[in-house]
PDB file of C-alpha atoms in Angstrom:
ATOM      1  CA  MET A   1     -25.066  20.248  49.935  1.00  0.00           C
ATOM      2  CA  ALA A   2     -24.487  18.164  47.304  1.00  0.00           C
ATOM      3  CA  ALA A   3     -21.769  15.293  46.563  1.00  0.00           C
ATOM      4  CA  THR A   4     -20.630  13.373  43.559  1.00  0.00           C
ATOM      5  CA  GLU A   5     -20.513   9.663  45.308  1.00  0.00           C
ATOM      6  CA  PRO A   6     -21.569   9.160  48.713  1.00  0.00           C
ATOM      7  CA  VAL A   7     -18.266   8.587  50.542  1.00  0.00           C
ATOM      8  CA  PHE A   8     -19.180  12.231  52.469  1.00  0.00           C
ATOM      9  CA  THR A   9     -22.678  11.033  52.983  1.00  0.00           C
ATOM     10  CA  PRO A  10     -21.957   9.404  56.486  1.00  0.00           C
ATOM     11  CA  LEU A  11     -20.152  12.437  57.935  1.00  0.00           C
ATOM     12  CA  ALA A  12     -22.630  14.789  56.605  1.00  0.00           C
ATOM     13  CA  ASP A  13     -25.364  12.682  58.594  1.00  0.00           C
ATOM     14  CA  SER A  14     -23.534  12.944  61.755  1.00  0.00           C
ATOM     15  CA  LEU A  15     -23.383  16.896  61.178  1.00  0.00           C
ATOM     16  CA  GLY A  16     -27.007  17.148  60.131  1.00  0.00           C
ATOM     17  CA  LEU A  17     -26.441  18.047  56.867  1.00  0.00           C
ATOM     18  CA  VAL A  18     -29.014  17.384  54.013  1.00  0.00           C
ATOM     19  CA  MET A  19     -27.407  15.770  51.516  1.00  0.00           C
ATOM     20  CA  LYS A  20     -28.907  16.733  47.645  1.00  0.00           C
ATOM     21  CA  GLU A  21     -28.172  14.571  44.468  1.00  0.00           C
ATOM     22  CA  GLN A  22     -28.426  11.175  45.821  1.00  0.00           C
ATOM     23  CA  ALA A  23     -29.158   9.531  42.327  1.00  0.00           C
ATOM     24  CA  PHE A  24     -25.830  11.110  40.892  1.00  0.00           C
ATOM     25  CA  GLN A  25     -23.986   9.632  43.987  1.00  0.00           C
ATOM     26  CA  VAL A  26     -25.451   6.124  43.411  1.00  0.00           C
ATOM     27  CA  ALA A  27     -24.751   6.093  39.668  1.00  0.00           C
ATOM     28  CA  VAL A  28     -20.924   7.056  40.354  1.00  0.00           C
ATOM     29  CA  MET A  29     -20.475   4.654  43.027  1.00  0.00           C
ATOM     30  CA  ASN A  30     -21.980   2.153  40.864  1.00  0.00           C
ATOM     31  CA  ASP A  31     -19.471   3.264  38.241  1.00  0.00           C
ATOM     32  CA  VAL A  32     -22.212   3.963  35.593  1.00  0.00           C
ATOM     33  CA  GLU A  33     -22.862   7.524  34.139  1.00  0.00           C
ATOM     34  CA  PRO A  34     -25.555   9.438  36.111  1.00  0.00           C
ATOM     35  CA  PRO A  35     -29.066   9.552  34.690  1.00  0.00           C
ATOM     36  CA  ALA A  36     -29.691  12.594  32.687  1.00  0.00           C
ATOM     37  CA  SER A  37     -32.166  13.899  34.722  1.00  0.00           C
ATOM     38  CA  ALA A  38     -29.583  13.641  37.796  1.00  0.00           C
ATOM     39  CA  VAL A  39     -27.420  15.539  35.737  1.00  0.00           C
ATOM     40  CA  ALA A  40     -29.336  18.612  34.891  1.00  0.00           C
ATOM     41  CA  GLN A  41     -31.112  18.450  38.831  1.00  0.00           C
ATOM     42  CA  PHE A  42     -27.283  18.857  40.018  1.00  0.00           C
ATOM     43  CA  ASP A  43     -26.508  21.290  37.218  1.00  0.00           C
ATOM     44  CA  ALA A  44     -29.434  23.601  38.191  1.00  0.00           C
ATOM     45  CA  ASP A  45     -28.624  23.272  41.694  1.00  0.00           C
ATOM     46  CA  ILE A  46     -25.293  24.649  41.410  1.00  0.00           C
ATOM     47  CA  ARG A  47     -26.261  27.419  39.045  1.00  0.00           C
ATOM     48  CA  GLN A  48     -29.305  28.489  41.161  1.00  0.00           C
ATOM     49  CA  HIS A  49     -27.024  28.125  44.530  1.00  0.00           C
ATOM     50  CA  ALA A  50     -29.219  25.660  45.876  1.00  0.00           C
ATOM     51  CA  VAL A  51     -26.341  23.876  47.701  1.00  0.00           C
ATOM     52  CA  ARG A  52     -23.992  25.574  49.957  1.00  0.00           C
ATOM     53  CA  PHE A  53     -20.938  23.230  48.815  1.00  0.00           C
ATOM     54  CA  VAL A  54     -20.177  20.240  46.828  1.00  0.00           C
ATOM     55  CA  ALA A  55     -18.060  17.451  48.248  1.00  0.00           C
ATOM     56  CA  TYR A  56     -16.300  15.025  45.796  1.00  0.00           C
ATOM     57  CA  ASN A  57     -13.781  12.070  46.109  1.00  0.00           C
ATOM     58  CA  ALA A  58     -10.532  13.442  45.572  1.00  0.00           C
ATOM     59  CA  GLN A  59      -9.154  10.006  45.106  1.00  0.00           C
ATOM     60  CA  ALA A  60     -11.779   8.976  41.831  1.00  0.00           C
ATOM     61  CA  ASP A  61     -11.278  10.794  38.616  1.00  0.00           C
ATOM     62  CA  ARG A  62     -14.571  11.116  36.054  1.00  0.00           C
ATOM     63  CA  PRO A  63     -15.098  13.645  33.330  1.00  0.00           C
ATOM     64  CA  SER A  64     -18.647  13.753  34.531  1.00  0.00           C
ATOM     65  CA  VAL A  65     -17.572  14.651  38.069  1.00  0.00           C
ATOM     66  CA  GLN A  66     -15.073  17.030  36.696  1.00  0.00           C
ATOM     67  CA  ARG A  67     -17.454  18.885  34.570  1.00  0.00           C
ATOM     68  CA  LEU A  68     -19.613  19.550  37.844  1.00  0.00           C
ATOM     69  CA  ILE A  69     -16.681  20.676  39.982  1.00  0.00           C
ATOM     70  CA  ALA A  70     -15.756  23.291  37.331  1.00  0.00           C
ATOM     71  CA  GLN A  71     -18.732  24.230  37.052  1.00  0.00           C
ATOM     72  CA  ALA A  72     -19.469  24.665  41.010  1.00  0.00           C
ATOM     73  CA  HIS A  73     -16.171  27.139  40.605  1.00  0.00           C
ATOM     74  CA  SER A  74     -17.421  29.422  38.322  1.00  0.00           C
ATOM     75  CA  ALA A  75     -20.891  29.627  40.192  1.00  0.00           C
ATOM     76  CA  GLY A  76     -18.913  30.552  43.391  1.00  0.00           C
ATOM     77  CA  VAL A  77     -19.880  27.492  44.979  1.00  0.00           C
ATOM     78  CA  PRO A  78     -17.516  25.932  47.268  1.00  0.00           C
ATOM     79  CA  VAL A  79     -15.710  22.785  46.374  1.00  0.00           C
ATOM     80  CA  LEU A  80     -14.602  20.459  49.104  1.00  0.00           C
ATOM     81  CA  PRO A  81     -12.204  17.642  47.936  1.00  0.00           C
ATOM     82  CA  VAL A  82     -12.692  14.280  50.257  1.00  0.00           C
ATOM     83  CA  ARG A  83     -10.899  11.028  50.473  1.00  0.00           C
ATOM     84  CA  GLU A  84     -12.367   7.699  51.037  1.00  0.00           C
ATOM     85  CA  ILE A  85      -8.942   6.218  51.781  1.00  0.00           C
ATOM     86  CA  MET A  86      -6.952   7.614  55.006  1.00  0.00           C
ATOM     87  CA  PRO A  87      -3.884   9.454  53.703  1.00  0.00           C
ATOM     88  CA  PRO A  88      -0.583   7.492  54.166  1.00  0.00           C
ATOM     89  CA  ASP A  89       1.388   8.579  57.578  1.00  0.00           C
ATOM     90  CA  THR A  90      -1.752  10.145  59.209  1.00  0.00           C
ATOM     91  CA  HIS A  91      -3.859   9.426  62.178  1.00  0.00           C
ATOM     92  CA  TRP A  92      -6.952   8.935  61.555  1.00  0.00           C
ATOM     93  CA  GLN A  93      -7.957  11.718  64.343  1.00  0.00           C
ATOM     94  CA  ASP A  94      -6.199  14.206  62.108  1.00  0.00           C
ATOM     95  CA  TRP A  95      -7.592  13.100  59.007  1.00  0.00           C
ATOM     96  CA  MET A  96     -10.717  13.767  60.179  1.00  0.00           C
ATOM     97  CA  HIS A  97     -10.412  16.795  61.972  1.00  0.00           C
ATOM     98  CA  SER A  98      -8.869  18.105  59.144  1.00  0.00           C
ATOM     99  CA  THR A  99     -11.909  17.335  57.024  1.00  0.00           C
ATOM    100  CA  LEU A 100     -14.150  19.009  59.724  1.00  0.00           C
ATOM    101  CA  THR A 101     -11.878  22.218  59.662  1.00  0.00           C
ATOM    102  CA  GLN A 102     -12.686  21.975  55.859  1.00  0.00           C
ATOM    103  CA  VAL A 103     -16.477  21.862  56.117  1.00  0.00           C
ATOM    104  CA  ALA A 104     -16.210  24.488  58.717  1.00  0.00           C
ATOM    105  CA  GLN A 105     -14.542  26.959  56.401  1.00  0.00           C
ATOM    106  CA  VAL A 106     -16.864  26.439  53.481  1.00  0.00           C
ATOM    107  CA  LEU A 107     -19.926  26.643  55.890  1.00  0.00           C
ATOM    108  CA  GLY A 108     -18.272  30.014  57.314  1.00  0.00           C
ATOM    109  CA  GLN A 109     -18.146  28.372  60.874  1.00  0.00           C
ATOM    110  CA  PRO A 110     -15.224  28.359  63.263  1.00  0.00           C
ATOM    111  CA  ALA A 111     -12.925  25.254  63.307  1.00  0.00           C
ATOM    112  CA  PRO A 112     -13.521  22.991  65.510  1.00  0.00           C
TER     113      PRO A 112
END
């Protein structure tokens, strides 16, 4: 799988998912433009379906991320919005269960 920033990495690691595009994630996390090589690799992985899905931070908007999300949609690669801040009036367990259910759906697995 791939993500546009490392907000999803701890959960991905816990689920045993292999995370790609780390250079892109670190750049976005540090609020700098990702290196051209990282963008090119992310593009290629989406185009070649080398990732099963792309996670992105739904609470952060950046043109380079929006372009990758659009590219993933066009290529038929599932896109998973994740949040780094728990939604208001939501219990932590419900928030995590919802996220895990979405991950299961994009991977074609039964919901937890």
